[in-house]
Amino acid sequence: MAKRVMTLDELDLPVGKKTRLSRLLYRYGPRNGRLMVLPIDQGLEHGPRDFFVNPESLNPEFQLRLALEGEFSAIAFQIGLAEKYLRLFAGKVPLILKLNGKTEIPPDDEAFSPCHASVADAVRLGADAVGYTCYVGSPRQDDDFIQFGNVRREAERAGMPVIMWAYPRGRFIEQKGGRDSFYAVDYAARLAQELGADVVKVNYPKVDEEKRAQYPKEYRELKLSKREMLEQIVASAGRTLTLMSGGSKRSDEALFDDVRVALEAGVTGFIFGRNMWQRRFRDALDVAGTITNMIQDVSPSVAKKAALV
Amino acid sequence: MAKRVMTLDELDLPVGKKTRLSRLLYRYGPRNGRLMVLPIDQGLEHGPRDFFVNPESLNPEFQLRLALEGEFSAIAFQIGLAEKYLRLFAGKVPLILKLNGKTEIPPDDEAFSPCHASVADAVRLGADAVGYTCYVGSPRQDDDFIQFGNVRREAERAGMPVIMWAYPRGRFIEQKGGRDSFYAVDYAARLAQELGADVVKVNYPKVDEEKRAQYPKEYRELKLSKREMLEQIVASAGRTLTLMSGGSKRSDEALFDDVRVALEAGVTGFIFGRNMWQRRFRDALDVAGTITNMIQDVSPSVAKKAALV
Amino acid sequence: MAKRVMTLDELDLPVGKKTRLSRLLYRYGPRNGRLMVLPIDQGLEHGPRDFFVNPESLNPEFQLRLALEGEFSAIAFQIGLAEKYLRLFAGKVPLILKLNGKTEIPPDDEAFSPCHASVADAVRLGADAVGYTCYVGSPRQDDDFIQFGNVRREAERAGMPVIMWAYPRGRFIEQKGGRDSFYAVDYAARLAQELGADVVKVNYPKVDEEKRAQYPKEYRELKLSKREMLEQIVASAGRTLTLMSGGSKRSDEALFDDVRVALEAGVTGFIFGRNMWQRRFRDALDVAGTITNMIQDVSPSVAKKAALV
Amino acid sequence: MAKRVMTLDELDLPVGKKTRLSRLLYRYGPRNGRLMVLPIDQGLEHGPRDFFVNPESLNPEFQLRLALEGEFSAIAFQIGLAEKYLRLFAGKVPLILKLNGKTEIPPDDEAFSPCHASVADAVRLGADAVGYTCYVGSPRQDDDFIQFGNVRREAERAGMPVIMWAYPRGRFIEQKGGRDSFYAVDYAARLAQELGADVVKVNYPKVDEEKRAQYPKEYRELKLSKREMLEQIVASAGRTLTLMSGGSKRSDEALFDDVRVALEAGVTGFIFGRNMWQRRFRDALDVAGTITNMIQDVSPSVAKKAALV
Amino acid sequence: MAKRVMTLDELDLPVGKKTRLSRLLYRYGPRNGRLMVLPIDQGLEHGPRDFFVNPESLNPEFQLRLALEGEFSAIAFQIGLAEKYLRLFAGKVPLILKLNGKTEIPPDDEAFSPCHASVADAVRLGADAVGYTCYVGSPRQDDDFIQFGNVRREAERAGMPVIMWAYPRGRFIEQKGGRDSFYAVDYAARLAQELGADVVKVNYPKVDEEKRAQYPKEYRELKLSKREMLEQIVASAGRTLTLMSGGSKRSDEALFDDVRVALEAGVTGFIFGRNMWQRRFRDALDVAGTITNMIQDVSPSVAKKAALV
C-alpha cells in the first residue's frame, strides 16, 4: 500500500474542527497546509529560568509580537497568559490553548499533567485548537487516558481540534531505552492516533547505543537514518498530523538540518519554542523566516509525502 | 441438565442489543450465527512494533480492506482509528468500538485499562458493539468493576452489545498458576457472564506442569484435553457468547487445529488479529477464507453445542 | 427491657420496602415471616471451581429450578445471571440483585467489593431486594461506607429493601482474633443496623481458643454457647432482620443443628448456597424441604424471639 | 476586648438554623440556652462491647427512653437507628443525625470518617442538627475538609445546624503531644469555628508531663488549671458553641466536677454517652437530673461567660 | 521591551472582576491602586498559638476592628469567621474569602490545601475576591492544579477575582534549595500568572548560601539585591498583581525596610497578618498607618514600575 497524499477534505473531520484547522493551515503561518507554532508554556513547565538568556522573553508580549511579525501559524499558551495578553493580538495570532501542565519540581517518575483549563475556556477565548500533554507509558497512564478522553469528547462537541504533546515519560520507559528512543517516540505517535488526537507533537528520536539492549526486540537491531525514523513516525501517526518539537536550543545549522530532514520525511510542521524566543527579537525573526521559506519551498516530490498539501 | 441449543430469540436481549448482534451474526461474516472479528488495537497495546513483520499493516486501511474482502463479521478499533479511517467502509465493515486500552510500557502487576472512549462515541460512529478489557483478578479489580458497570449501564440504555476482553492479569494470578491456566481462563469466562457481558473474548488455556502446584485444589489434579477445557469454558460463559482470541502469530497448522477444536467445543467465533494481519494481504485472505469455511461447515452434531445456531 | 416480638407493621418501613419485604416474607418460601434464600454469586466470588462437585450446578437454571421447586423465598444473583436467566422464572422466583462483588484472586488484606450494578438495575429487573457486601473493618472501610451510603439512599428512593452481607475482613480484624470471632460477627450485625440495612447476612461465629488473647477485653473472658452467641447477634442487629450464612458445605447433621440453634436464637432466616446446590437436585430438594419444615414448625415460645412472626 | 455575652439573636444564623437551634436550646433539655445531648453511635464506633456492662443499653429504645425521661436536649444517632427506632419518639426527642462514622478495627494512624448519610436524610427524618466527625490533623485531612465542606454547604441550603465532633487524631498529632493535649483540643476548637461548624464537641484536655517536650513551643511552658484551659478552648471556638464530650465512664464525683468546671468556663453544654447509658436506667436518670440541675443553677456571674444565655 | 505602566482599564478583565478589583484598589485601603490586606487564617493554619502573644487577637473582632480603623483594603477570612463575624462590618471591610486551608499538624512533604468553601459561598457573603493556596511543586500538584482550575472557572463565571497564595512547598522543592529561594518564589510568581490568578501572594525570597549548590544552574551564580529579586518576581508575575506576604513577626525597622524595597520594586501591595495583629491594637494601627503613608507617598518614578497606578 503506497503512501497516499491526503488533503484536508479527505480527512474525516467534523465541520467545526475542519474550519479551525483550515484557518491554521491556510490562513496563518506558511499558509500551504503546514504549521509553524510558537509555544510558550515553559514558564509553567520549567519556571522563569528559561527566559534568563533573553530577558525580554519573560514578557509574553515578546512571543506574541514574534508570532505576529514572524508569521507563525499560532501561539500556544496556558490559560493565564491567554486571558491577560491575547486581546491586543486577537484575530491576528491564532491561539492554541494548552489545557494541562505541571512544574518541573517533582521528578518525572510518575509523570502526570493535570488539566486546569477546559475546552470551554478555549471556546470562550476564540482558540483554534487545544493542546494536551500525554505522558506516554507513565505509571499514571490510567489517569491520563481518562482525562484525555474527557478532553477529546468535549472537543468533539465543540468542533475544536486537539493537539497532543505525546511525551514518553516515567520510570518504566526509562527501563526500556529512555524517553527519546525511536521505540518511545514511534509508540507515542501511534498512541496519539489511536486515542483520537488530530495533531501530535513529538520529539526528535535519538539513538543511544548504550541503551539499545533495553529496546524491545523489534527495535533492537534497527539501523535507521534520522529521516527514515521520521518517515516511520509520520506513518505511525497516520492521519494524525505530525509536529516536530524543538526541545532545548541548539545551533542554527543543527536546527535547519532538523527542519530539512523532517520536511523530507513528510511532517506537517514544527513547534519550536526555546529555539525561537531564546534569541533576540531580530534573530528570531530571521530564523523563523528561514524556516518558513524552507516549508514553502518543499519540492513537489517531498510534498507528496506530507499528510496535507 | 443436558446442554441446550440456544437461539438468538431465546437469549433475553433488549431489542437494540438484539438488532445489533443479529447484524453481526447473520448479515456479515460467516452469517450463520457465528463471528469472525478482526481486531486492530495492538498499535495502542503494543506499539507499532507488531506491524514491522508486515509493514503494510501499519496503515489501518490494510485491516479495513482485509475485513471487507475477507468477509469478517466486524473490525475492532480504538476511537482514533474509527474516527479517521472508517468512513469509506461505513456500512460495509461493522465496527466494534474498543472503549479502553493502555500501553505495554508499565508492567502488568497492577493492570488496569482506563476508558478513554464511551458508548456515546460508539453510537455516534454507528458501531454494532463496544469492547471492554477487564483484567480479571488484578489488584485494581475494584476500579475495573466500577468502570465496567458504568459501561454496561450506558450500553443497556443504548441497546449496545458489550464484548468483554476477559484477561486474567496482575501479580496475584501469577501466584496462582499464571494468566493462561485453565483456572484463570475458566474464571474469566464465568466472570464475564456474572458481570453482564453479552460476548466474552478469552485466550486458549495452557497447562504448565511446573505451575500446577499453584492452581487451586479443584484444578490441580485435572487432566483435560484442549477440547474438554474449551467445552468447560463455553459452559462457564453460559449465555455469554464465547470468542477465542488468537494471541501471537503461529503456524497455519496450529491455527487451524485451534479453530477446529474450538468449533467442536461450541464457541461462537474467533477474534484473530496478528494471526491475520501479520501476513501479506493475499495470504491473510486465504487463511480467513479457510476459517470461514470451517465455521460454515460445522457439522450438525457439533453445531448443537453452540450457543447460537 | 425484655425482648419484644416485632411485626412487619411495627417496623418503620417506607411503603415500597414494606411491599417488597412482605412478598419475600409471606408470599414465597416458608411464608411465615421467615426467609430462605438461595444465593448463587460464587461463580464470581470463587470462580467455577465451586461447581465441580456437582457439574449441573454450573448452569444457573439449576439453581433457579431448585429455588422454584424447593420453594425458596428468593434467589440472589449478580446482574449478568439475572439478565440472562431470570425471564422464564420471573414472578415465580423473587430476585435479590447483588450489587457488588469481586474475585478471590487478590488476597483479602484490603478487601473491598466494588459496585458494578445499581438499584436502578434492580428496579428494572423487578427485584424485591438488593444485596451489598460490606467488609467490616477493612482498611478500605471508607470507600465501603461511602459506596453503601449511595446504595442505601438510592434504595430509599426506590422503596427497595437492602440486605447487607456483613463480612468482617482485612488485615486488621485478623490481628484482633479473626473474621469469624464472636466479636467480629457481633460487630458486623450491629454495623449493619447502624448503617441502615434492612436485613443482614452474617456467618456463624466460631471460638478459636488460640486467638482468644487477641479479642478485645470485653470478649476475652466470654464463654457462651452457640445459641447464646446467636441470640446476642440477633439482638445486636436489632430491627435489622438477621440471616445466617451457610459457608462451605458440611454434613446434614451439622447443617440441621445449625438451623435449629439459629431458629431458637430468633434469626429471620437462612441464605445457604453451597450447602444446597453442591448436592444433586433431589438431595437438595430434600434438604430444603427439611429446613422449610423446621422453619415452619418453630414453637411459639421460640417464635417470640423472632423479629418477625 | 472583654468577653461578651452573646444571645442567639446576635449570632448571625440563617433562619432555618436559628429555628432548629432555638428548639434545641429553649424547647428541650435544660431549656435555658444550654444543651445536654445523649449520643449513641458507639455501636458503630466501638461495636457492641460498650453495651456489655449494661445489657439493656444494646436496644436503642433504652437510650430513647432515657433521652425522653431524662429530658435531654436531643439524641445523636446514625441513620440506621434513626430510621428504625425514632418514630415512636418523634417530636418528643429531637434528633441529631450523625452523618459519618467508622469502626474501631483499623488503627487510627490515618483516621478518616466517611459520610454514609446526608443532610437530605436528616431533613427527611425531621432532625434538628447533623453531626460530623472531623479528625483534626489526620494525614487524611484533605479528604476530611472536602467532605466537610460538602456537608456544610448542603446544611447551609437546608438551614440545618452542623455539630462538629472535632477529634485530634492520627500519627502526626501523636508526635506532637497526643490527641488529648491542650494544644490538640484548643486547635480542634478553633478549627471547628474556622471551617464553619455551628457547634463543636471537644474532649477534656489532659496534661501529660512526659509529652510536654513534644508540644509546640507556645504550649510547652503553660501551666493552666482545667478551668483555665476550658476557658481558652471556649474562646478559641468563639461563636461556635462548645459541647464537652464525656469519653469513657468515670466516677460520679469526677463527672460532676468536670461538669462544674466546664460550666464555670462557659461551655454551652455536654454530650455524654457512656457516662449515661452504661448505668442502669434509674441511675442514669438520677445523674442526668443532677447535671440538668447544675446547668440550670448556673450563677449569673458564671452565666455571663457563656456564649448563649 | 521596557517595563510598561498598566492601568486597570488595560488589564483584560471581565466586568465583574474589574468591578470588584476596582473597589479593592480605589475605594478601600490606600485607594491609589495598591492593596493592604489583613489576613487572619492562621487560626486554621497554625492553631490558636499565634494569638498567645496578643490574647485579644484570638477574637476575630480584633482583626475586623483593626481592618476598619487601620483602613485596610480588605480582610482575608476562612468561611467560618466570615459567616459568624462579618455582618457588623459588612460594607465597611471588604472580604477576601479563603477557599482552602489545612492544619500544621501533618508535615509539608506532600502539602495539599483542600477546598472546603466555594466561590458560591464568596458570592453569597458579598466577598470582593477569593483566596486560594497553591503549593507550588508539591508532589500533589496534580490535585492542586485540578482543584484550582475548578475554582478559576467558577470565579470566571461569577466575576470574582482570584488571589493565589503561591507557596513553594513539599519534599522536592526542599531538595532544590528550599521553599524561600529566589528560584522557588520566582517560579511561584510565574505559575500564578500561567494558571490564571488575578493576584498572587508571595513570600520575600531569601538566599541561603549553604543551599546555593542545589539551585537550578540558571540561579546558582546569581547575586541579586533584594530589590532586584523583587523586581524580577514582579516581572514574572506579569499582569498578575503581586502582594508581598509578611511571614512571622519581625522588628519595625526590618518591616518598613521590606515595605520600602517592595514598593520600589513595583509590587501592588502587602498582606501582613502576624506583623499586624500580634501587636497591641494601638501599635498595630500605628504600623498600619505608617505603611499606608509609605504606599501613598510612592514617588512617581517608582510608581511607574507598578502594575497599576
PDB file of C-alpha atoms in Angstrom, chain C residues 1-2 4 9-13 17 136-139 141-143 145-146 148-150 152-153 156 168-169 172-173 176 182-184 186-187 190-198 216-219 222 232 235-240, chain D residues 40-52 56-63 65 77-88 101-107 112-118 120-121 124 140 143 147 281:
ATOM      1  CA  MET C   1     -36.120  -4.249  78.821  1.00  0.00           C
ATOM      2  CA  ALA C   2     -37.496  -7.588  77.666  1.00  0.00           C
ATOM      3  CA  ARG C   4     -40.242  -7.811  72.135  1.00  0.00           C
ATOM      4  CA  ASP C   9     -46.233  -3.429  60.653  1.00  0.00           C
ATOM      5  CA  GLU C  10     -44.221  -2.300  63.636  1.00  0.00           C
ATOM      6  CA  LEU C  11     -41.042  -1.879  61.636  1.00  0.00           C
ATOM      7  CA  ASP C  12     -40.880   1.681  60.449  1.00  0.00           C
ATOM      8  CA  LEU C  13     -40.524   0.870  56.752  1.00  0.00           C
ATOM      9  CA  LYS C  17     -39.798  -1.503  51.154  1.00  0.00           C
ATOM     10  CA  VAL C 136     -16.445  -4.777  58.132  1.00  0.00           C
ATOM     11  CA  GLY C 137     -13.217  -3.354  59.500  1.00  0.00           C
ATOM     12  CA  SER C 138     -11.322  -3.497  56.233  1.00  0.00           C
ATOM     13  CA  PRO C 139      -8.635  -0.831  55.690  1.00  0.00           C
ATOM     14  CA  GLN C 141     -13.996   0.839  55.081  1.00  0.00           C
ATOM     15  CA  ASP C 142     -14.058   4.477  53.994  1.00  0.00           C
ATOM     16  CA  ASP C 143     -14.750   3.588  50.361  1.00  0.00           C
ATOM     17  CA  PHE C 145     -19.230   3.205  53.738  1.00  0.00           C
ATOM     18  CA  ILE C 146     -19.456   5.906  51.102  1.00  0.00           C
ATOM     19  CA  PHE C 148     -23.008   1.796  50.791  1.00  0.00           C
ATOM     20  CA  GLY C 149     -24.449   5.197  51.653  1.00  0.00           C
ATOM     21  CA  ASN C 150     -25.086   5.804  47.978  1.00  0.00           C
ATOM     22  CA  ARG C 152     -28.873   2.991  50.734  1.00  0.00           C
ATOM     23  CA  ARG C 153     -30.119   6.355  49.534  1.00  0.00           C
ATOM     24  CA  GLU C 156     -34.591   4.569  49.913  1.00  0.00           C
ATOM     25  CA  PRO C 168     -15.502  -8.880  58.838  1.00  0.00           C
ATOM     26  CA  ARG C 169     -12.416  -8.873  56.637  1.00  0.00           C
ATOM     27  CA  PHE C 172      -6.763  -5.604  60.995  1.00  0.00           C
ATOM     28  CA  ILE C 173      -9.572  -7.920  62.038  1.00  0.00           C
ATOM     29  CA  LYS C 176      -7.984  -8.934  66.619  1.00  0.00           C
ATOM     30  CA  PHE C 182     -17.880 -13.613  68.074  1.00  0.00           C
ATOM     31  CA  TYR C 183     -16.501 -10.082  68.425  1.00  0.00           C
ATOM     32  CA  ALA C 184     -16.232  -9.773  64.647  1.00  0.00           C
ATOM     33  CA  ASP C 186     -21.397  -9.357  66.614  1.00  0.00           C
ATOM     34  CA  TYR C 187     -19.831  -6.093  65.458  1.00  0.00           C
ATOM     35  CA  ARG C 190     -24.589  -4.030  64.799  1.00  0.00           C
ATOM     36  CA  LEU C 191     -22.841  -2.199  61.993  1.00  0.00           C
ATOM     37  CA  ALA C 192     -25.493  -3.337  59.529  1.00  0.00           C
ATOM     38  CA  GLN C 193     -28.183  -1.871  61.752  1.00  0.00           C
ATOM     39  CA  GLU C 194     -26.245   1.371  62.371  1.00  0.00           C
ATOM     40  CA  LEU C 195     -25.694   1.927  58.659  1.00  0.00           C
ATOM     41  CA  GLY C 196     -29.330   1.297  57.811  1.00  0.00           C
ATOM     42  CA  ALA C 197     -29.506  -2.187  56.267  1.00  0.00           C
ATOM     43  CA  ASP C 198     -32.957  -3.755  56.374  1.00  0.00           C
ATOM     44  CA  PRO C 216     -10.987  -7.013  72.810  1.00  0.00           C
ATOM     45  CA  LYS C 217     -11.088  -7.327  76.556  1.00  0.00           C
ATOM     46  CA  GLU C 218     -14.883  -7.390  76.806  1.00  0.00           C
ATOM     47  CA  TYR C 219     -14.963 -10.564  74.689  1.00  0.00           C
ATOM     48  CA  LEU C 222     -16.799 -14.739  77.472  1.00  0.00           C
ATOM     49  CA  GLN C 232     -26.669 -11.737  71.159  1.00  0.00           C
ATOM     50  CA  ALA C 235     -30.064  -8.525  69.450  1.00  0.00           C
ATOM     51  CA  SER C 236     -27.142  -6.505  68.078  1.00  0.00           C
ATOM     52  CA  ALA C 237     -28.813  -6.459  64.677  1.00  0.00           C
ATOM     53  CA  GLY C 238     -31.984  -5.247  66.417  1.00  0.00           C
ATOM     54  CA  ARG C 239     -34.629  -4.292  63.894  1.00  0.00           C
ATOM     55  CA  THR C 240     -32.370  -5.302  61.041  1.00  0.00           C
TER      56      THR C 240
ATOM     57  CA  ILE D  40     -25.410   6.667  70.819  1.00  0.00           C
ATOM     58  CA  ASP D  41     -23.091   5.959  67.935  1.00  0.00           C
ATOM     59  CA  GLN D  42     -20.730   3.745  69.914  1.00  0.00           C
ATOM     60  CA  GLY D  43     -22.335   0.654  68.430  1.00  0.00           C
ATOM     61  CA  LEU D  44     -20.691   1.658  65.173  1.00  0.00           C
ATOM     62  CA  GLU D  45     -17.545   3.260  66.545  1.00  0.00           C
ATOM     63  CA  HIS D  46     -16.668   0.563  69.102  1.00  0.00           C
ATOM     64  CA  GLY D  47     -19.049  -2.323  68.418  1.00  0.00           C
ATOM     65  CA  PRO D  48     -21.497  -3.852  70.875  1.00  0.00           C
ATOM     66  CA  ARG D  49     -18.844  -4.280  73.576  1.00  0.00           C
ATOM     67  CA  ASP D  50     -19.723  -0.887  75.060  1.00  0.00           C
ATOM     68  CA  PHE D  51     -23.158  -2.257  75.931  1.00  0.00           C
ATOM     69  CA  PHE D  52     -21.914  -5.309  77.874  1.00  0.00           C
ATOM     70  CA  GLU D  56     -30.298  -3.281  78.323  1.00  0.00           C
ATOM     71  CA  SER D  57     -28.475  -0.468  76.565  1.00  0.00           C
ATOM     72  CA  LEU D  58     -27.966  -2.650  73.494  1.00  0.00           C
ATOM     73  CA  ASN D  59     -31.542  -1.860  72.471  1.00  0.00           C
ATOM     74  CA  PRO D  60     -31.663   1.743  71.231  1.00  0.00           C
ATOM     75  CA  GLU D  61     -35.047   2.160  72.856  1.00  0.00           C
ATOM     76  CA  PHE D  62     -33.142   2.286  76.141  1.00  0.00           C
ATOM     77  CA  GLN D  63     -31.360   5.450  75.074  1.00  0.00           C
ATOM     78  CA  ARG D  65     -36.437   6.399  76.793  1.00  0.00           C
ATOM     79  CA  PHE D  77     -27.974   8.634  66.101  1.00  0.00           C
ATOM     80  CA  GLN D  78     -26.528   7.102  62.993  1.00  0.00           C
ATOM     81  CA  ILE D  79     -29.050   6.774  60.171  1.00  0.00           C
ATOM     82  CA  GLY D  80     -29.903   3.119  60.780  1.00  0.00           C
ATOM     83  CA  LEU D  81     -31.087   3.670  64.342  1.00  0.00           C
ATOM     84  CA  ALA D  82     -32.875   6.873  63.415  1.00  0.00           C
ATOM     85  CA  GLU D  83     -34.825   5.151  60.661  1.00  0.00           C
ATOM     86  CA  LYS D  84     -35.761   2.116  62.688  1.00  0.00           C
ATOM     87  CA  TYR D  85     -36.366   3.411  66.234  1.00  0.00           C
ATOM     88  CA  LEU D  86     -37.239   7.083  66.221  1.00  0.00           C
ATOM     89  CA  ARG D  87     -40.818   7.065  65.017  1.00  0.00           C
ATOM     90  CA  LEU D  88     -42.401   6.392  68.417  1.00  0.00           C
ATOM     91  CA  GLY D 101     -18.588   7.122  61.198  1.00  0.00           C
ATOM     92  CA  LYS D 102     -16.209   4.173  61.150  1.00  0.00           C
ATOM     93  CA  THR D 103     -15.301   1.045  63.058  1.00  0.00           C
ATOM     94  CA  GLU D 104     -12.524   0.764  65.601  1.00  0.00           C
ATOM     95  CA  ILE D 105     -10.951  -2.166  63.744  1.00  0.00           C
ATOM     96  CA  PRO D 106      -8.331  -0.341  61.656  1.00  0.00           C
ATOM     97  CA  PRO D 107      -5.867   1.723  63.697  1.00  0.00           C
ATOM     98  CA  PHE D 112     -10.912   9.294  58.318  1.00  0.00           C
ATOM     99  CA  SER D 113     -14.625   9.081  58.959  1.00  0.00           C
ATOM    100  CA  PRO D 114     -16.580   8.564  55.742  1.00  0.00           C
ATOM    101  CA  CYS D 115     -20.047  10.028  55.230  1.00  0.00           C
ATOM    102  CA  HIS D 116     -22.642   7.383  54.591  1.00  0.00           C
ATOM    103  CA  ALA D 117     -25.631   9.606  55.319  1.00  0.00           C
ATOM    104  CA  SER D 118     -26.531  13.074  54.078  1.00  0.00           C
ATOM    105  CA  ALA D 120     -31.099  15.293  52.929  1.00  0.00           C
ATOM    106  CA  ASP D 121     -31.516  12.209  55.125  1.00  0.00           C
ATOM    107  CA  ARG D 124     -36.381  13.733  55.715  1.00  0.00           C
ATOM    108  CA  ARG D 140      -6.247  12.471  55.522  1.00  0.00           C
ATOM    109  CA  ASP D 143     -10.456  14.260  52.246  1.00  0.00           C
ATOM    110  CA  GLN D 147     -16.159  16.161  52.669  1.00  0.00           C
ATOM    111  CA  PHE D 281     -31.897   3.254  83.837  1.00  0.00           C
TER     112      PHE D 281
END
